Coordinates of C-alpha atoms in Angstrom, one line a residue:
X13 CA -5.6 -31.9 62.9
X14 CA -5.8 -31.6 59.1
X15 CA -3.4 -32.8 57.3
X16 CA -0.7 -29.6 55.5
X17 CA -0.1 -32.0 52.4
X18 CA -4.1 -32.5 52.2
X19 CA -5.1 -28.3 53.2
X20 CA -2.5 -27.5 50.7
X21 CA -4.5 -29.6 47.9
X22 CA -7.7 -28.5 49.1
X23 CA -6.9 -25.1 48.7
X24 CA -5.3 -25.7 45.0
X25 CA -8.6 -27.5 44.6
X26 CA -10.4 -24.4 45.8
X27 CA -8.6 -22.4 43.6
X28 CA -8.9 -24.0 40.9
X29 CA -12.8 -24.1 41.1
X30 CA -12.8 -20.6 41.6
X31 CA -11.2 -19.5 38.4
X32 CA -13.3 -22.5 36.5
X33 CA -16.1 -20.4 37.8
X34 CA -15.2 -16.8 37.0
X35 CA -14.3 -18.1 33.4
X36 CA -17.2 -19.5 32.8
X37 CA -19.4 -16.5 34.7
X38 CA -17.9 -14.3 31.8
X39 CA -18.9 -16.8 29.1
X40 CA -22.5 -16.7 31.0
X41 CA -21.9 -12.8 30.8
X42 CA -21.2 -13.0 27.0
X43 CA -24.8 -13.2 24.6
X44 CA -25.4 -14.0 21.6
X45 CA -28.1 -11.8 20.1
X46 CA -29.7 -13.0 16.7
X47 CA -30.6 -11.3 14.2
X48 CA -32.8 -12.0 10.4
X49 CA -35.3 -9.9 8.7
X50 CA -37.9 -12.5 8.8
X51 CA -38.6 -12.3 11.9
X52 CA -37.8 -15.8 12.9
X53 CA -34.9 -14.8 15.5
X54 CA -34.8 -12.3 18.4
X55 CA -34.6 -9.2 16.6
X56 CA -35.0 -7.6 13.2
X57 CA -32.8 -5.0 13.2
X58 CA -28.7 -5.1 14.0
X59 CA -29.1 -1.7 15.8
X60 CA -31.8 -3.0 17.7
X61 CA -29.1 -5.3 18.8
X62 CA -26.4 -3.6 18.7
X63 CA -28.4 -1.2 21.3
X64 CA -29.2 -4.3 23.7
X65 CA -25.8 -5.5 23.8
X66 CA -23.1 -5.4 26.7
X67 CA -19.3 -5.8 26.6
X68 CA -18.2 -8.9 25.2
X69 CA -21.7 -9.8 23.3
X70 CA -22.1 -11.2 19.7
X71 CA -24.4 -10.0 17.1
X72 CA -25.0 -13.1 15.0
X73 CA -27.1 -11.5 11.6
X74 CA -28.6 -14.4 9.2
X75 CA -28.5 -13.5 5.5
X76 CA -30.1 -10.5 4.3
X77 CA -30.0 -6.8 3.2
X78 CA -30.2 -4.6 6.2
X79 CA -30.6 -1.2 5.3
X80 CA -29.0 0.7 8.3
X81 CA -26.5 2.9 9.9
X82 CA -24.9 0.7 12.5
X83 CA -23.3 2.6 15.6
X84 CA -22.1 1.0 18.6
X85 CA -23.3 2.1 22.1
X86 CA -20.0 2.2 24.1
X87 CA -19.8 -1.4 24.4
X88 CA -17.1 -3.7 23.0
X89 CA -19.0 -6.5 21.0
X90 CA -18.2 -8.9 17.8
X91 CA -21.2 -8.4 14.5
X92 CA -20.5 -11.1 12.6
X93 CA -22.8 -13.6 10.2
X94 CA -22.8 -17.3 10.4
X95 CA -19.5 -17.4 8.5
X96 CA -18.3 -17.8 12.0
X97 CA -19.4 -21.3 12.3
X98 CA -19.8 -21.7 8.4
X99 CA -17.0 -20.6 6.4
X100 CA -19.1 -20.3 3.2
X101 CA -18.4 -17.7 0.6
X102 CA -21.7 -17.1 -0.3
X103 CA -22.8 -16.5 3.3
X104 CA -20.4 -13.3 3.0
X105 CA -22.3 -12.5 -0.4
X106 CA -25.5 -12.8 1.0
X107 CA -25.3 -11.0 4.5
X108 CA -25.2 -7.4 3.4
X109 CA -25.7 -4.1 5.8
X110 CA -26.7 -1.0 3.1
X111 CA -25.8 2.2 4.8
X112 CA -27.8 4.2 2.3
X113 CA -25.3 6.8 1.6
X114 CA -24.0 6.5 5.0
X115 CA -21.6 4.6 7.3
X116 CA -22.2 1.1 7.2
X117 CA -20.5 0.5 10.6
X118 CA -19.5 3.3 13.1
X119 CA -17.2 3.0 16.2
X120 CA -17.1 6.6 16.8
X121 CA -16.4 6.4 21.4
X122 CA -13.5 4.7 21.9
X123 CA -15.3 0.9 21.3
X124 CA -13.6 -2.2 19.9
X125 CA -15.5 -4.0 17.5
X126 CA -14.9 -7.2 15.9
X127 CA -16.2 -7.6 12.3
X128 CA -16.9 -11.1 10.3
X129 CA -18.5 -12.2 7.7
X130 CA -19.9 -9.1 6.1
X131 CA -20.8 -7.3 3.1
X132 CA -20.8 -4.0 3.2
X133 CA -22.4 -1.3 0.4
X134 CA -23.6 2.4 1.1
X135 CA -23.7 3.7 -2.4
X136 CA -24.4 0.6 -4.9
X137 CA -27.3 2.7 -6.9
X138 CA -24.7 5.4 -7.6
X139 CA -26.6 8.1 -6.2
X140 CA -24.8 11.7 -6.7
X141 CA -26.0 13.7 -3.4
X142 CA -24.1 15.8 -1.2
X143 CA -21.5 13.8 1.2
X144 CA -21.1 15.0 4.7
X145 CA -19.3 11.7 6.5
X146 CA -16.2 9.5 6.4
X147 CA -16.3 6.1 6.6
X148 CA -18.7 4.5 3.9
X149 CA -18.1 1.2 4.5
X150 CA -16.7 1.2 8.3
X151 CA -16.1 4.4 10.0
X152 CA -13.2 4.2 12.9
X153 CA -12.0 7.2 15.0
X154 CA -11.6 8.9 18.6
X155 CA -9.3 6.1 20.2
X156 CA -11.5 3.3 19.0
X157 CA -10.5 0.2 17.2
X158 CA -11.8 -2.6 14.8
X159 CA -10.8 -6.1 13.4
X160 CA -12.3 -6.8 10.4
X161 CA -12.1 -10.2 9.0
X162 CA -13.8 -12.1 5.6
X163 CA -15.1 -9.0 4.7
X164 CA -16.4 -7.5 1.5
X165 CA -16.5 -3.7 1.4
X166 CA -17.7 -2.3 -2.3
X167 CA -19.7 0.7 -4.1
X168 CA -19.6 3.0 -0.9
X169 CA -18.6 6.4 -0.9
X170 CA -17.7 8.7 1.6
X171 CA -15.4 12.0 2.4
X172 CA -12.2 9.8 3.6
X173 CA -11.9 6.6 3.6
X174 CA -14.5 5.6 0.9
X175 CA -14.1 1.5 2.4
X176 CA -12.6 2.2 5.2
X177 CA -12.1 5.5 7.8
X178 CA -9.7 5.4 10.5
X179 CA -9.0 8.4 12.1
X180 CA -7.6 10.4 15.6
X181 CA -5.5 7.5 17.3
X182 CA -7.7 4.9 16.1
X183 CA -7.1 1.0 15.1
X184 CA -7.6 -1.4 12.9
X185 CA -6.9 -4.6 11.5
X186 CA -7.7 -6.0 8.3
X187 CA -7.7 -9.7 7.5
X188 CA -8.8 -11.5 4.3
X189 CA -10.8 -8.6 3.3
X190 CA -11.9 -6.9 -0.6
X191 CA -12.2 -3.5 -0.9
X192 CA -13.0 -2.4 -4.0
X193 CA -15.5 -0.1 -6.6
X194 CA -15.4 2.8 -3.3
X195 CA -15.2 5.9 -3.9
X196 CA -13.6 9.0 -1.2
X197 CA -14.1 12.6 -2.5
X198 CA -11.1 13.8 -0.1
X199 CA -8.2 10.7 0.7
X200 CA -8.2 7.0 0.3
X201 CA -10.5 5.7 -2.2
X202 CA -10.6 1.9 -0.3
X203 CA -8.7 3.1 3.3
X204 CA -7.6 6.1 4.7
X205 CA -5.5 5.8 7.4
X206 CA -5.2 9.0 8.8
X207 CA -3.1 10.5 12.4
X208 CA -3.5 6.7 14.3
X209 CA -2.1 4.6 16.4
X210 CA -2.4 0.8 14.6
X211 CA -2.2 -0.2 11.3
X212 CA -2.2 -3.9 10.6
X213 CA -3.1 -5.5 6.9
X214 CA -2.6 -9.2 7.4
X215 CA 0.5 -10.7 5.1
X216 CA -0.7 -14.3 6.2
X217 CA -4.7 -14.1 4.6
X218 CA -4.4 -11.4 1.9
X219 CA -6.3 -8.6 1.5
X220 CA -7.5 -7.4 -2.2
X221 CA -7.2 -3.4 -2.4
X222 CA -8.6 -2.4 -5.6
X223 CA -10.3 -0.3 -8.1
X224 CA -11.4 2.7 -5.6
X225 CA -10.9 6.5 -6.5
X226 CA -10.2 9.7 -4.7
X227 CA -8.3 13.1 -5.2
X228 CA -5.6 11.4 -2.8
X229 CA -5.1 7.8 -2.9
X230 CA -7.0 6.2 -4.7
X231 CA -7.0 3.0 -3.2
X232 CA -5.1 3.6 0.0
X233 CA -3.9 6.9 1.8
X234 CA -1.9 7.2 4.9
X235 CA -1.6 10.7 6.3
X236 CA 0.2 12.2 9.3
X237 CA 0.1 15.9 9.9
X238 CA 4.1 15.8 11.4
X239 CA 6.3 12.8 10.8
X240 CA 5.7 9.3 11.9
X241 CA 8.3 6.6 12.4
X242 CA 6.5 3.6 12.5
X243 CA 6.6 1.7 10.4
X244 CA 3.3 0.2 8.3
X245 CA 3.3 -2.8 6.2
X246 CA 1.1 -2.8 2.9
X247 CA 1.0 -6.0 1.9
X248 CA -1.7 -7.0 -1.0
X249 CA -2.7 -10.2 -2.8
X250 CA -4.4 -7.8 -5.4
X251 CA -4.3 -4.3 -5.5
X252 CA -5.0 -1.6 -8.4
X253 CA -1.6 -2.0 -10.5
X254 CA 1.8 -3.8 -9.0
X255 CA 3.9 -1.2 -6.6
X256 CA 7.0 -1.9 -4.6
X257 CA 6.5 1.6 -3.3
X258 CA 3.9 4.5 -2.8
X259 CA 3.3 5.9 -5.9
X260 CA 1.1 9.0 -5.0
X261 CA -2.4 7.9 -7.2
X262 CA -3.0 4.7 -6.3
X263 CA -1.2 4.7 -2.8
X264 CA -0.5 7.8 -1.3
X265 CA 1.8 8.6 2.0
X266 CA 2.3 11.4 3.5
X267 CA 4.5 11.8 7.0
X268 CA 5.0 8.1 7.1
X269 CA 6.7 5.2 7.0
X270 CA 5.1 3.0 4.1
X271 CA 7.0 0.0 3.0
X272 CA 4.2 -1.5 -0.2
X273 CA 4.5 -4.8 -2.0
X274 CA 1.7 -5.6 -4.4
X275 CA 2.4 -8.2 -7.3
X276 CA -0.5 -7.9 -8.9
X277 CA -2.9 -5.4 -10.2
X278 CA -6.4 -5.3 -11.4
X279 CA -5.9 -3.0 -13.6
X280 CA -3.8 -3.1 -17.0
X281 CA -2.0 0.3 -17.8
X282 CA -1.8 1.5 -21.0
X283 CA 1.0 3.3 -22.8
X284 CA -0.8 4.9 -25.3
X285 CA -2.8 8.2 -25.5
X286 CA -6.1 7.5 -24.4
X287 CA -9.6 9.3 -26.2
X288 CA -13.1 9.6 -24.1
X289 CA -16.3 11.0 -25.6
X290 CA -19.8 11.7 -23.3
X291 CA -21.2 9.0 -25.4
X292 CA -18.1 6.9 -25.4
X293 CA -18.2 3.7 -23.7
X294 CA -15.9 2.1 -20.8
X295 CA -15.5 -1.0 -22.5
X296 CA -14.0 0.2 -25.6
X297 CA -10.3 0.5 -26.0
X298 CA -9.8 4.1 -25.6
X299 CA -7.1 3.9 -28.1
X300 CA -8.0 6.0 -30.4
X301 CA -11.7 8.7 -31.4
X302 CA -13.5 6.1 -33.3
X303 CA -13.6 3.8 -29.7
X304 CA -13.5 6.3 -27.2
X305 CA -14.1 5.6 -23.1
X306 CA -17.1 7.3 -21.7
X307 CA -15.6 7.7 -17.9
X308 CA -12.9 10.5 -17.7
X309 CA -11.3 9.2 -14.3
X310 CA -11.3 5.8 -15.4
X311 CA -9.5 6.8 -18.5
X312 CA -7.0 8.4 -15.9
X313 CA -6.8 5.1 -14.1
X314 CA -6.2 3.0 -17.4
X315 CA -3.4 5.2 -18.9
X316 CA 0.2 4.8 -18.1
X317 CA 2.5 7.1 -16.2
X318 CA 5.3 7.4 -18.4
X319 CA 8.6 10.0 -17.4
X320 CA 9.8 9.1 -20.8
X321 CA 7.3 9.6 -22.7
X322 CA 4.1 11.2 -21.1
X323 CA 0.6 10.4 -22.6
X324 CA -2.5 12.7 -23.2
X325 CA -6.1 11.7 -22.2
X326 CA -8.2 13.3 -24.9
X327 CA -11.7 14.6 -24.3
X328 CA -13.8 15.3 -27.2
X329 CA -16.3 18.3 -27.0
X330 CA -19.4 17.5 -25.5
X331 CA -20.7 17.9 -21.8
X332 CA -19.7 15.3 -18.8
X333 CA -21.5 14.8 -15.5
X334 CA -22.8 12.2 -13.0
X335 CA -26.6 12.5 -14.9
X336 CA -25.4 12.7 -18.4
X337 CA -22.7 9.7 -18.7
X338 CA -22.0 8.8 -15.1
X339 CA -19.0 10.3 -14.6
X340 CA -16.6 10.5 -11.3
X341 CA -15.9 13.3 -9.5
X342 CA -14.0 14.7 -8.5
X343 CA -11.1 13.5 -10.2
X344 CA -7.7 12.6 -9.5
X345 CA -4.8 13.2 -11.6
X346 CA -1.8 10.9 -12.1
X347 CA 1.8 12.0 -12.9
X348 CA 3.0 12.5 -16.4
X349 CA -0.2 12.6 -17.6
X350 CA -1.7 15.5 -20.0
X351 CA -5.5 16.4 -20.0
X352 CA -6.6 18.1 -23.0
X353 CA -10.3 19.2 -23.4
X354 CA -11.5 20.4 -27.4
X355 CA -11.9 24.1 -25.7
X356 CA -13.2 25.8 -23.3
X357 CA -16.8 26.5 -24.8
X358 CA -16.4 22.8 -26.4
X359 CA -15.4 20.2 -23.5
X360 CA -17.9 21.3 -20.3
X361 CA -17.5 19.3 -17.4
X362 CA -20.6 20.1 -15.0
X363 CA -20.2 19.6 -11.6
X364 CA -24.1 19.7 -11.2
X365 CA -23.7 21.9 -7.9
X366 CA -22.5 18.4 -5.7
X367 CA -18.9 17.6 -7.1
X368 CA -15.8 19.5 -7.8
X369 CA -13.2 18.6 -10.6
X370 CA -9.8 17.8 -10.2
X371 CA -7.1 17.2 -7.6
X372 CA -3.3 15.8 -7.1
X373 CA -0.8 15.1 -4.5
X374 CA 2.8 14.1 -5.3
X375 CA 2.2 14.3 -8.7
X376 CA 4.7 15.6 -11.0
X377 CA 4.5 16.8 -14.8
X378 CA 1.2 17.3 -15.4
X379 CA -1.2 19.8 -17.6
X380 CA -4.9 20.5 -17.6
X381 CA -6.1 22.3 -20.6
X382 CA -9.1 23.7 -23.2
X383 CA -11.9 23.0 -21.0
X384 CA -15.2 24.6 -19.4
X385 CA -15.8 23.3 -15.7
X386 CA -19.3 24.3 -14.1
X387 CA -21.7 24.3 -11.0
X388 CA -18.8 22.5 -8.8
X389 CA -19.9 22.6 -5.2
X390 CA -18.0 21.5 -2.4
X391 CA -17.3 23.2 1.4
X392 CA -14.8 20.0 1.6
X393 CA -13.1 19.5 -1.3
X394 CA -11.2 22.1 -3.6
X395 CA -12.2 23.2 -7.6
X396 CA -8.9 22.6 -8.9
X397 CA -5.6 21.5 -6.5
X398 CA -2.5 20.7 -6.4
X399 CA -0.5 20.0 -3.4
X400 CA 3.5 18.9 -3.1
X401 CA 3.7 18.6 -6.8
X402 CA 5.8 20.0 -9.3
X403 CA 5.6 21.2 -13.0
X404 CA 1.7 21.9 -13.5
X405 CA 0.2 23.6 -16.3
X406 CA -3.0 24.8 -16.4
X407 CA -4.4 26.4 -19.4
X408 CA -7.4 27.7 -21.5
X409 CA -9.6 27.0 -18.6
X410 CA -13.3 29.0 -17.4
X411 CA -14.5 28.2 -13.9
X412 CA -17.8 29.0 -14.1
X413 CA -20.2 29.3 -10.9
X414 CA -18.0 26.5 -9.2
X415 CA -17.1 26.6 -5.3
X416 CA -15.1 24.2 -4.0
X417 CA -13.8 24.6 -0.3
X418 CA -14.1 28.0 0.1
X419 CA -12.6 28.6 -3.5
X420 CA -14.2 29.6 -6.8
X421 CA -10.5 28.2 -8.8
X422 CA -6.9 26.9 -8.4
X423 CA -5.6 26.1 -5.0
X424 CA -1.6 25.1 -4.9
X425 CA -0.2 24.2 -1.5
X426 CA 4.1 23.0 -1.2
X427 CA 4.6 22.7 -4.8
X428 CA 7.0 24.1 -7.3
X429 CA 6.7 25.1 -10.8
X430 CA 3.5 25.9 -11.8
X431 CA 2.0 27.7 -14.6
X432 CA -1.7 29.1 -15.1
X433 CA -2.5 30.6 -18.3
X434 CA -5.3 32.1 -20.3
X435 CA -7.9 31.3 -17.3
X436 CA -11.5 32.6 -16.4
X437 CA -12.6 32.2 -12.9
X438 CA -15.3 33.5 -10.8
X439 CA -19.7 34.1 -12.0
X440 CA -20.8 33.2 -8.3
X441 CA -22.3 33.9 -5.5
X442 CA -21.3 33.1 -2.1
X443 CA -21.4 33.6 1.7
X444 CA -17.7 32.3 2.5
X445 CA -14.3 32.9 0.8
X446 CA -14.3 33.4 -2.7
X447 CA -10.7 32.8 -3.7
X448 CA -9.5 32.4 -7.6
X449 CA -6.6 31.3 -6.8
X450 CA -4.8 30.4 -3.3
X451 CA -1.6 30.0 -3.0
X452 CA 0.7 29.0 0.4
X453 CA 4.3 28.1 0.8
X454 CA 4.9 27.8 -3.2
X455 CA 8.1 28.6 -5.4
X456 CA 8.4 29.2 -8.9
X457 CA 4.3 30.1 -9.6
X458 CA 3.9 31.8 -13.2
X459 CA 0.0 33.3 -13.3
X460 CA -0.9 34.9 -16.9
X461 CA -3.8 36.0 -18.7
X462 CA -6.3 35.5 -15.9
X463 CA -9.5 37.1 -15.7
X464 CA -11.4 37.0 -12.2
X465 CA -14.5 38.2 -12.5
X466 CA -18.1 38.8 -10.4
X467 CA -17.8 37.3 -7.0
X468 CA -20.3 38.1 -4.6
X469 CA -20.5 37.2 -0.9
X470 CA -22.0 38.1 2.3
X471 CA -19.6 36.8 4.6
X472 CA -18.7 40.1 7.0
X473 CA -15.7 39.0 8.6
X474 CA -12.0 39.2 6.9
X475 CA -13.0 37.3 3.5
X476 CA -10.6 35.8 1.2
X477 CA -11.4 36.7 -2.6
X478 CA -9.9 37.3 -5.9
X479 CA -6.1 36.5 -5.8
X480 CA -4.6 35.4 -2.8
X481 CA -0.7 34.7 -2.4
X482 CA 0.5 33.2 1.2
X483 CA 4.5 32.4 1.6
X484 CA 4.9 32.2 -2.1
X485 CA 7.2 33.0 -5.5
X486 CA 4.8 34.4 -7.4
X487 CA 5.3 36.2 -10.8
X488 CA 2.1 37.8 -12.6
X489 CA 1.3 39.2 -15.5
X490 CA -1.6 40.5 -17.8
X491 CA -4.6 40.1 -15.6
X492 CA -7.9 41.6 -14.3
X493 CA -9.8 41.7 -11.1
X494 CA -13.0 43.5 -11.4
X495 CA -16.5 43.0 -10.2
X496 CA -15.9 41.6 -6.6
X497 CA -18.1 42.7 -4.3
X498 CA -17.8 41.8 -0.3
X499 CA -18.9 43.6 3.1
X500 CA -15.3 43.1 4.6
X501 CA -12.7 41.2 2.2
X502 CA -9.1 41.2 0.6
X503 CA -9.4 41.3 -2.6
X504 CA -5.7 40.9 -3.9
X505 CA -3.2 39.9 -0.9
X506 CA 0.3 39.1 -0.9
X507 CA 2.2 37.8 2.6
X508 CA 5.7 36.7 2.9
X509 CA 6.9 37.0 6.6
X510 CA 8.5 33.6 7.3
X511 CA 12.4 33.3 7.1
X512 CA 12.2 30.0 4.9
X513 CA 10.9 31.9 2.1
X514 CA 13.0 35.1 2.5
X515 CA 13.9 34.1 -1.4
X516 CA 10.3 34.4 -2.3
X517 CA 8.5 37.6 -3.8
X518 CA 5.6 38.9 -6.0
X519 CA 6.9 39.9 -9.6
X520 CA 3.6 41.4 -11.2
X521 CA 3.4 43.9 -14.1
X522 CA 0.2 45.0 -16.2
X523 CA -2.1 44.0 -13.9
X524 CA -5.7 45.5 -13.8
X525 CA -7.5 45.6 -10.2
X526 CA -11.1 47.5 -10.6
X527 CA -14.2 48.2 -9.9
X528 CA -13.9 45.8 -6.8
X529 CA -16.7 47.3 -4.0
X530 CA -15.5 46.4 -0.6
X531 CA -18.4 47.8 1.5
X532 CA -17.5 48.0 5.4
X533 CA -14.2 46.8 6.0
X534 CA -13.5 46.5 9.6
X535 CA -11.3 43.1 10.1
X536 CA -9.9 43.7 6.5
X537 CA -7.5 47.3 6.8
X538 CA -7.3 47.1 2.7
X539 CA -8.5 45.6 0.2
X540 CA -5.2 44.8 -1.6
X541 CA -2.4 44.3 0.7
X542 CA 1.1 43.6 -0.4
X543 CA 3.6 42.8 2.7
X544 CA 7.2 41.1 1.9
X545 CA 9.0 41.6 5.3
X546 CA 12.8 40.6 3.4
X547 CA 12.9 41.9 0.5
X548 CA 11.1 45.1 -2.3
X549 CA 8.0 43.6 -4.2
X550 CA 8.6 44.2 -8.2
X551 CA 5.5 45.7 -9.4

């Protein structure tokens, strides 16, 4: 009969061997897949890879330029470069996956991936074509999640998130990582951090944020469509200026909880009134005509928000574009800051039918004046908008054959006191809404002098053109609508049926709407509608 004490052991022994085994079984179950453009390792190509790959597998990727797309197959795996058994700087410099204006790195199907080592470019020649994705550098979204570690993400460019996308309940976690030169045309320049779960910038092995641009962050934006309570740490060793707190331009928040400590920025401001000229150069001082900047947003990055004493960015006549002088568009617009083109036949600002012009969010005192703005072209991003800001004048301004999201002008959204003045929109042709200017949920809106002139579309189903007032305080003044032509559009519409804006109304007087043809209306009862359910309009 066996001994208990001795069965006892033999079955810890048993046990023991047992889990020895499964653990190593999953190591077994792990592989390393190689990966170097010569040829001298097992494949060529990371997708290639990528594609072979189970959970759990590493993509090891010698130095090189790999010019690809990389999208993961539904399996959890780690692409990394021999920094992980080298920690070598230049490794990280020298292993680089080009996207070629698109995502470097996509976890689009709920996939973890682990990413080490890398550098990461989409965009480094500066092309100027249309952009359709989010993501440029690393593109997170649908419940999926990344770790991304030793990274360098630069010159990529993308809808959101022109470094870095995460997006619908997604994850991720940066470590030791440099974002910087990125560009977003919507939301976060480096990182946009948008309705997800996990947000985790390592305060241990500092990230550098840094020099990106967008509309809406420029270097970070975190966005939740209703209130969020968690809260996010923002941690830099280097980010575009100091900030102890979200500051609108360079970080934006929206619906979060944001606490930001940066120490030190990249980028010196300047309190002083800056001067840029098409043939102006970047590193000149800016401080005066005779040594003008050449780059209009970087001038808007370089100058100094000052409540005090608010600064003006002055742009001498001339035209700017990508082509002509490589500028950056669209562009955002910092608080307390002034604008001010030569004229609007003088200072042209060409969109060259792939960019639109300007946007803000929490920004406050503000003006953009005396300029001509042409051949925008956006179905994502807006002409001209500003949303939750206050105190915005726009003035002496033609918007000539530009669409931007569905609108031919000035889209306000939340925001109070704004003024629009001696302004030209509309010369185009579309299929989709036309509006000149859109307004929703906005008090204190003072519109005069505008001319909205020849819009033509084909859309056939209750089209938004001309002026177009949702939920707002609007008073107008001295203005014309004439030469719209639609199968089945509003053409002037005012709505206020919502008992938080009972207070609100349309105040309009000497205001010309003709020769508007509005050719089968069917979804669209009248071509100007006026409704204010609590109180008499003033016309």
């Amino acid at each position: 009969m066996r001994h208990p004490h001795v069965y006892k052991q033999g079955c810890e022994m048993k046990a023991y061997v047992t889990l020895v085994l499964l653990i190593f079984s999953g190591y077994l179950c792990s592989i390393t897949r190689t990966v170097a453009l010569d040829g001298s390792q097992q494949y060529t190509s990371i997708q290639a890879a990528v594609n072979d790959s189970g959970h759990d597998d590493v993509v090891l990727i010698y130095p090189g330029r790999y010019q690809e797309s990389i999208t993961l197959n539904n399996y959890n795996i780690t692409i990394t470069s021999l920094f992980i058994n080298d920690p070598d700087q230049s490794i990280i410099n020298n292993t680089i996956i080009d996207g070629n204006v698109n995502s470097c790195i996509s976890a689009v199907n709920g996939e973890t991936v682990t990413i080490n080592g890398l550098t990461l470019t989409n965009n480094e020649n500066d092309t100027n074509v249309a952009i359709t994705f989010s993501g440029g550098g690393v593109y997170i979204t649908n419940y999926s999640s990344a770790t991304i570690s030793n990274c360098i993400i630069r010159d990529c460019i993308a809808l959101s998130g022109g470094g870095i996308s995460v997006s619908s309940y997604s994850a991720v976690t940066i470590s030791n990582v440099k974002i910087f030169n990125n560009q977003a045309l919507l939301k976060g320049g480096g990182l946009s951090f948008n309705n997800s779960s996990l947000l985790t910038i390592d305060s241990g092995n500092l990230c550098d944020i840094y020099n990106n641009k967008a509309t809406q962050g420029m270097d970070i934006s975190v966005n939740y469509l209703s209130y969020n309570s968690v809260p996010w740490d923002i941690t830099l060793g280097l980010g575009s200026v100091p900030l102890t707190e979200a500051d609108g331009y360079f970080i934006n928040v929206h619906n979060a909880n944001v606490t930001v400590n940066i120490a030190q920025g990249a980028i010196e401001q300047i309190d002083h009134d800056l001067y840029v000229s098409p043939d102006g150069d970047d590193s000149n001082s800016g401080l005066d005509s005779g040594s003008p900047l050449r780059t209009i947003a970087i001038a808007m990055q370089r100058i100094a928000s000052n409540p005090d004493n608010p600064k003006t960015i002055h742009l001498a006549p001339g035209i700017y574009s990508h082509s002509a002088n490589g500028q950056i568009l669209p562009m955002g617009v910092k608080s307390n800051v002034k604008v001010q083109g030569a004229g609007i036949g003088e200072t042209i600002i060409d969109g060259e039918l792939s960019r639109t012009f300007w946007g803000a969010w929490y920004a406050s005192n503000i003006e953009i004046s005396g300029m001509k703005l042409m051949n925008g072209r956006s179905i994502y991003t807006y002409g001209l908008s500003f949303l939750y800001c206050t105190n915005i004048v726009v003035s002496d301004i033609d918007c000539y054959n530009s669409l931007g999201s569905n609108s031919v002008g000035i889209t306000l959204g939340y925001s109070n006191g704004i003024q629009i003045e001696n302004v030209i929109l509309g010369n185009i042709e579309y299929q989709h809404d036309l509006s000149a200017i859109f307004t929703f949920e906005c008090n204190n809106v003072y519109i005069s002098n505008v001319i909205v002139d020849n819009l033509t579309t084909s859309d056939s189903e209750s089209t938004f053109l001309g002026l177009i007032f949702y939920d707002s305080d609007i008073h107008l003044r001295n203005s014309i609508v004439t030469n719209i032509s639609a199968v089945d559009a509003w053409i002037f519409l005012y709505q206020n049926i919502y008992e938080p804006f009972a207070a609100y109304n349309l105040d309009m007087s000497n205001v010309l709407i003709i020769n508007n043809s509005v050719s089968n209306p069917s979804w669209v009862t009248s071509p100007i509608y006026i409704q204010n359910r609590y109180q008499p309009v003033q016309i």
